[in-house]
Amino acid sequence: MKNAVIEATENFCSTILCELPQLVENFGKEFYGSAISLIENECEHTWYLLFEKSALNEIAKNLLFEDNLCEDDLDDLLKEISNQIIGSAKVILEAKNPHIDYHLNVPEFMGNVSAPFPISFQETFPYQVKNSTFIIGR
């Protein structure tokens, strides 16, 4: 599942931002987050997507032709990003494992999330793209 999420993240960034994300060790402290569950044979895996506002602004410019979004628009944008990335991972997994049952839940907007994070991650993938950072973790 991890590899499918990484592939889906790279596909999203290269398609929407025309740049491959780079794994980094250092990342920002202030993020907007969303959570979405991908269910694999009744086992729920919750993925968290945390983006600096500057990264969201870059995505909004390319998807919506807008930037500096209000809180309600950030909510919608983050849910859409979650659906696109984790939904794409679901499609990748279904193609590789047709005998396994996958379902995607509705994403939740978490609002502003600051480091240290209130989430206990099993693993994280911190990325940089367009001079901004974002984290995908579970």
Coordinates of N, CA and C in Angstrom, one line a residue:
M1 N 0.8 -1.2 0.0 CA 0.0 0.0 0.0 C 0.9 1.3 0.0
K2 N 1.9 1.2 0.8 CA 2.8 2.4 0.8 C 3.4 2.8 -0.5
N3 N 3.8 1.8 -1.3 CA 4.3 2.1 -2.6 C 3.3 2.7 -3.6
A4 N 2.0 2.2 -3.4 CA 0.9 2.8 -4.2 C 0.7 4.2 -3.9
V5 N 0.7 4.5 -2.6 CA 0.5 5.9 -2.1 C 1.7 6.8 -2.6
I6 N 2.9 6.3 -2.6 CA 4.0 7.1 -3.1 C 3.9 7.3 -4.6
E7 N 3.5 6.3 -5.3 CA 3.4 6.4 -6.8 C 2.2 7.4 -7.1
A8 N 1.1 7.3 -6.4 CA 0.0 8.3 -6.6 C 0.4 9.7 -6.2
T9 N 1.2 9.9 -5.2 CA 1.6 11.2 -4.8 C 2.5 11.8 -5.9
E10 N 3.4 11.0 -6.4 CA 4.3 11.5 -7.5 C 3.5 11.8 -8.7
N11 N 2.5 11.0 -9.1 CA 1.7 11.2 -10.2 C 0.9 12.5 -10.1
F12 N 0.3 12.7 -8.9 CA -0.4 14.0 -8.6 C 0.4 15.2 -8.8
C13 N 1.6 15.2 -8.2 CA 2.5 16.4 -8.3 C 3.0 16.6 -9.7
S14 N 3.4 15.6 -10.4 CA 3.9 15.8 -11.7 C 2.8 16.2 -12.7
T15 N 1.6 15.8 -12.4 CA 0.4 16.2 -13.3 C -0.1 17.6 -13.0
I16 N -0.3 17.9 -11.7 CA -0.9 19.2 -11.3 C 0.2 20.3 -11.2
L17 N 1.3 20.0 -10.6 CA 2.4 21.0 -10.4 C 3.5 20.9 -11.4
C18 N 3.5 19.9 -12.3 CA 4.6 19.7 -13.3 C 5.9 19.6 -12.7
E19 N 6.0 19.0 -11.5 CA 7.2 18.8 -10.8 C 7.1 17.6 -9.9
L20 N 8.2 16.7 -9.9 CA 8.2 15.6 -9.0 C 8.5 16.0 -7.6
P21 N 7.8 15.5 -6.6 CA 8.1 15.9 -5.2 C 9.4 15.2 -4.8
Q22 N 10.2 15.8 -4.0 CA 11.4 15.3 -3.5 C 11.3 15.0 -2.0
L23 N 11.7 13.8 -1.6 CA 11.7 13.5 -0.1 C 12.7 14.4 0.6
V24 N 12.3 14.9 1.7 CA 13.2 15.8 2.5 C 13.2 15.3 4.0
E25 N 14.2 15.8 4.7 CA 14.3 15.5 6.1 C 13.7 16.6 6.9
N26 N 13.9 17.9 6.5 CA 13.3 19.0 7.2 C 12.1 19.6 6.5
F27 N 11.1 19.9 7.3 CA 9.9 20.4 6.7 C 9.3 21.5 7.6
G28 N 8.3 22.1 7.2 CA 7.7 23.2 7.9 C 7.0 22.8 9.2
K29 N 6.4 23.8 9.9 CA 5.8 23.5 11.2 C 4.3 23.7 11.2
E30 N 3.8 24.5 10.2 CA 2.4 24.8 10.1 C 1.8 24.2 8.8
F31 N 0.7 23.4 9.0 CA 0.1 22.7 7.9 C -1.4 22.8 8.0
Y32 N -2.1 22.5 6.9 CA -3.5 22.2 6.9 C -3.6 20.8 6.6
G33 N -4.5 20.1 7.3 CA -4.5 18.6 7.1 C -5.9 18.0 6.8
S34 N -5.8 16.8 6.2 CA -7.0 16.0 6.0 C -6.6 14.6 6.3
A35 N -7.7 13.8 6.6 CA -7.5 12.4 6.9 C -8.5 11.6 6.0
I36 N -8.0 10.5 5.5 CA -8.9 9.7 4.6 C -8.5 8.2 4.9
S37 N -9.5 7.4 4.9 CA -9.3 5.9 5.2 C -9.4 5.1 3.9
L38 N -8.5 4.3 3.7 CA -8.5 3.3 2.6 C -8.7 1.9 3.2
I39 N -9.8 1.3 2.9 CA -10.1 0.0 3.5 C -9.6 -1.1 2.6
E40 N -8.9 -2.1 3.1 CA -8.3 -3.2 2.4 C -8.8 -4.5 3.1
N41 N -9.7 -5.2 2.4 CA -10.3 -6.4 3.0 C -10.8 -6.2 4.5
E42 N -11.5 -5.1 4.7 CA -12.1 -4.8 6.0 C -11.1 -4.3 7.0
C43 N -9.8 -4.1 6.6 CA -8.8 -3.5 7.5 C -8.7 -2.0 7.1
E44 N -8.9 -1.1 8.0 CA -8.9 0.3 7.7 C -7.5 0.9 7.9
H45 N -7.0 1.6 6.9 CA -5.7 2.3 6.9 C -6.0 3.8 6.8
T46 N -5.8 4.5 7.8 CA -6.0 6.0 7.7 C -4.8 6.7 7.3
W47 N -4.9 7.5 6.2 CA -3.8 8.3 5.7 C -4.0 9.8 6.0
Y48 N -3.0 10.5 6.4 CA -3.0 11.9 6.8 C -2.2 12.6 5.7
L49 N -2.8 13.7 5.2 CA -2.2 14.5 4.2 C -2.1 15.9 4.8
L50 N -0.9 16.4 5.0 CA -0.6 17.7 5.7 C 0.2 18.6 4.7
F51 N -0.4 19.7 4.3 CA 0.2 20.6 3.4 C 0.4 22.0 4.0
E52 N 1.6 22.6 3.7 CA 1.8 24.0 4.0 C 0.9 24.8 3.1
K53 N 0.4 26.0 3.6 CA -0.5 26.8 2.9 C 0.1 27.2 1.5
S54 N 1.4 27.4 1.5 CA 2.0 27.8 0.2 C 1.9 26.7 -0.8
A55 N 2.0 25.4 -0.4 CA 1.8 24.3 -1.3 C 0.4 24.2 -1.8
L56 N -0.6 24.5 -0.9 CA -2.0 24.5 -1.3 C -2.3 25.6 -2.3
N57 N -1.6 26.8 -2.1 CA -1.8 27.9 -3.0 C -1.3 27.5 -4.4
E58 N -0.2 26.8 -4.5 CA 0.3 26.4 -5.8 C -0.6 25.4 -6.4
I59 N -1.2 24.5 -5.7 CA -2.1 23.5 -6.2 C -3.4 24.2 -6.6
A60 N -3.9 25.2 -5.8 CA -5.1 25.9 -6.2 C -4.9 26.7 -7.4
K61 N -3.7 27.3 -7.6 CA -3.5 28.1 -8.9 C -3.6 27.2 -10.1
N62 N -3.1 25.9 -10.0 CA -3.2 25.0 -11.1 C -4.5 24.3 -11.3
L63 N -5.2 24.1 -10.2 CA -6.5 23.4 -10.3 C -7.7 24.3 -10.5
L64 N -7.6 25.4 -9.7 CA -8.8 26.3 -9.7 C -8.5 27.7 -10.3
F65 N -7.3 28.0 -10.6 CA -6.8 29.3 -11.1 C -7.1 30.4 -10.1
E66 N -6.9 30.0 -8.8 CA -7.0 30.9 -7.7 C -5.9 30.6 -6.7
D67 N -5.7 31.6 -5.8 CA -4.8 31.3 -4.7 C -5.3 32.1 -3.5
N68 N -4.6 32.0 -2.4 CA -5.0 32.6 -1.1 C -6.5 32.3 -0.8
L69 N -6.7 31.0 -0.7 CA -8.1 30.5 -0.4 C -8.5 30.7 1.0
C70 N -9.8 30.9 1.2 CA -10.3 31.1 2.6 C -10.4 29.6 3.2
E71 N -10.7 29.6 4.5 CA -10.7 28.3 5.2 C -11.7 27.3 4.6
D72 N -12.9 27.7 4.2 CA -13.8 26.8 3.6 C -13.3 26.2 2.2
D73 N -12.6 27.1 1.5 CA -12.1 26.6 0.2 C -10.9 25.7 0.4
L74 N -10.1 25.9 1.5 CA -9.0 25.0 1.9 C -9.5 23.7 2.2
D75 N -10.7 23.7 3.0 CA -11.3 22.4 3.3 C -11.7 21.6 2.1
D76 N -12.3 22.3 1.1 CA -12.7 21.6 -0.1 C -11.5 21.1 -0.9
L77 N -10.5 22.0 -1.0 CA -9.3 21.6 -1.8 C -8.6 20.4 -1.2
L78 N -8.4 20.4 0.2 CA -7.7 19.3 0.8 C -8.5 18.0 0.7
K79 N -9.8 18.1 0.7 CA -10.6 16.8 0.5 C -10.4 16.3 -0.9
E80 N -10.4 17.3 -1.8 CA -10.2 16.9 -3.2 C -8.8 16.3 -3.5
I81 N -7.7 16.9 -2.9 CA -6.4 16.3 -3.0 C -6.3 14.9 -2.4
S82 N -7.0 14.8 -1.2 CA -7.0 13.4 -0.6 C -7.7 12.4 -1.4
N83 N -8.8 12.8 -2.0 CA -9.5 11.9 -2.9 C -8.7 11.5 -4.1
Q84 N -8.0 12.5 -4.7 CA -7.2 12.2 -5.9 C -6.0 11.4 -5.6
I85 N -5.3 11.7 -4.5 CA -4.0 10.9 -4.2 C -4.4 9.5 -3.7
I86 N -5.2 9.4 -2.6 CA -5.5 8.1 -2.1 C -6.4 7.3 -3.0
G87 N -7.3 8.0 -3.7 CA -8.2 7.3 -4.7 C -7.3 6.7 -5.8
S88 N -6.3 7.4 -6.2 CA -5.4 6.9 -7.3 C -4.6 5.7 -6.7
A89 N -4.2 5.8 -5.5 CA -3.5 4.6 -4.8 C -4.4 3.4 -4.8
K90 N -5.7 3.6 -4.6 CA -6.7 2.5 -4.6 C -6.8 1.9 -5.9
V91 N -6.8 2.7 -7.0 CA -6.8 2.2 -8.4 C -5.6 1.4 -8.7
I92 N -4.4 1.9 -8.3 CA -3.2 1.2 -8.5 C -3.2 -0.2 -7.7
L93 N -3.7 -0.2 -6.5 CA -3.8 -1.4 -5.7 C -4.7 -2.4 -6.3
E94 N -5.9 -1.9 -6.8 CA -6.9 -2.8 -7.4 C -6.3 -3.5 -8.7
A95 N -5.5 -2.7 -9.4 CA -4.9 -3.3 -10.7 C -3.9 -4.4 -10.3
K96 N -3.2 -4.2 -9.2 CA -2.1 -5.2 -8.8 C -2.7 -6.3 -8.1
N97 N -3.8 -6.1 -7.4 CA -4.4 -7.1 -6.5 C -5.9 -7.3 -6.7
P98 N -6.3 -7.8 -7.9 CA -7.7 -7.8 -8.2 C -8.5 -8.7 -7.2
H99 N -7.9 -9.6 -6.5 CA -8.6 -10.5 -5.6 C -8.9 -9.8 -4.2
I100 N -8.3 -8.6 -4.0 CA -8.5 -7.9 -2.7 C -9.6 -6.8 -2.9
D101 N -10.4 -6.7 -1.8 CA -11.5 -5.7 -1.9 C -11.0 -4.4 -1.2
Y102 N -11.1 -3.3 -2.0 CA -10.7 -1.9 -1.5 C -11.9 -1.0 -1.6
H103 N -11.9 -0.2 -0.5 CA -13.0 0.9 -0.4 C -12.3 2.2 0.1
L104 N -12.8 3.3 -0.4 CA -12.3 4.6 0.1 C -13.4 5.3 0.9
N105 N -13.0 5.8 2.0 CA -14.0 6.6 2.8 C -13.9 8.1 2.4
V106 N -14.9 8.8 2.9 CA -14.9 10.3 2.7 C -13.8 11.0 3.5
P107 N -13.1 11.8 2.9 CA -12.0 12.5 3.6 C -12.6 13.5 4.6
E108 N -11.8 13.8 5.7 CA -12.1 14.7 6.7 C -11.1 15.8 6.7
F109 N -11.6 17.1 6.8 CA -10.7 18.2 6.9 C -10.3 18.4 8.4
M110 N -9.0 18.5 8.7 CA -8.5 18.6 10.0 C -8.2 20.0 10.4
G111 N -8.2 20.9 9.5 CA -7.9 22.3 9.8 C -6.4 22.5 9.9
N112 N -6.0 23.5 10.7 CA -4.6 23.8 10.9 C -4.0 22.8 11.9
V113 N -2.9 22.2 11.5 CA -2.2 21.2 12.3 C -0.7 21.7 12.4
S114 N -0.3 21.8 13.6 CA 1.1 22.3 13.8 C 2.0 21.2 14.4
A115 N 3.3 21.3 14.1 CA 4.3 20.4 14.6 C 4.6 20.9 16.0
P116 N 4.7 20.0 17.0 CA 4.6 18.5 17.0 C 3.2 18.1 16.7
F117 N 3.0 17.1 15.9 CA 1.7 16.7 15.5 C 0.9 16.0 16.5
P118 N -0.4 16.2 16.6 CA -1.2 15.4 17.6 C -1.5 14.0 17.1
I119 N -0.9 13.6 16.1 CA -1.1 12.2 15.5 C 0.1 11.4 15.7
S120 N -0.1 10.1 16.1 CA 1.0 9.2 16.2 C 1.1 8.4 14.9
F121 N 2.1 8.8 14.1 CA 2.3 8.2 12.8 C 3.1 6.9 12.9
Q122 N 2.7 5.9 12.1 CA 3.5 4.7 11.9 C 4.7 5.0 11.0
E123 N 4.4 5.8 10.0 CA 5.5 6.2 9.0 C 5.0 7.5 8.3
T124 N 6.0 8.3 7.9 CA 5.7 9.5 7.2 C 6.6 9.7 6.0
F125 N 6.0 10.4 5.0 CA 6.8 10.7 3.8 C 6.7 12.2 3.6
P126 N 7.8 12.9 4.1 CA 7.8 14.4 3.9 C 8.4 14.7 2.6
Y127 N 7.7 15.6 1.9 CA 8.1 16.0 0.6 C 8.3 17.5 0.4
Q128 N 9.0 17.9 -0.6 CA 9.1 19.3 -1.0 C 8.8 19.4 -2.4
V129 N 7.9 20.4 -2.8 CA 7.6 20.6 -4.2 C 7.3 22.1 -4.3
K130 N 7.8 22.8 -5.3 CA 7.6 24.2 -5.5 C 8.0 25.0 -4.2
N131 N 9.1 24.6 -3.6 CA 9.7 25.3 -2.4 C 8.7 25.3 -1.2
S132 N 7.8 24.3 -1.2 CA 6.9 24.2 0.0 C 7.0 22.7 0.4
T133 N 6.6 22.4 1.6 CA 6.6 21.0 2.0 C 5.2 20.5 2.3
F134 N 5.1 19.2 2.2 CA 3.9 18.5 2.6 C 4.3 17.1 3.1
I135 N 3.4 16.5 3.9 CA 3.7 15.2 4.5 C 2.5 14.3 4.3
I136 N 2.8 13.1 3.9 CA 1.8 12.1 3.8 C 2.2 11.0 4.8
G137 N 1.3 10.6 5.7 CA 1.6 9.6 6.7 C 0.5 8.8 7.1
R138 N 0.8 7.7 7.8 CA -0.3 6.9 8.3 C 0.1 6.4 9.7

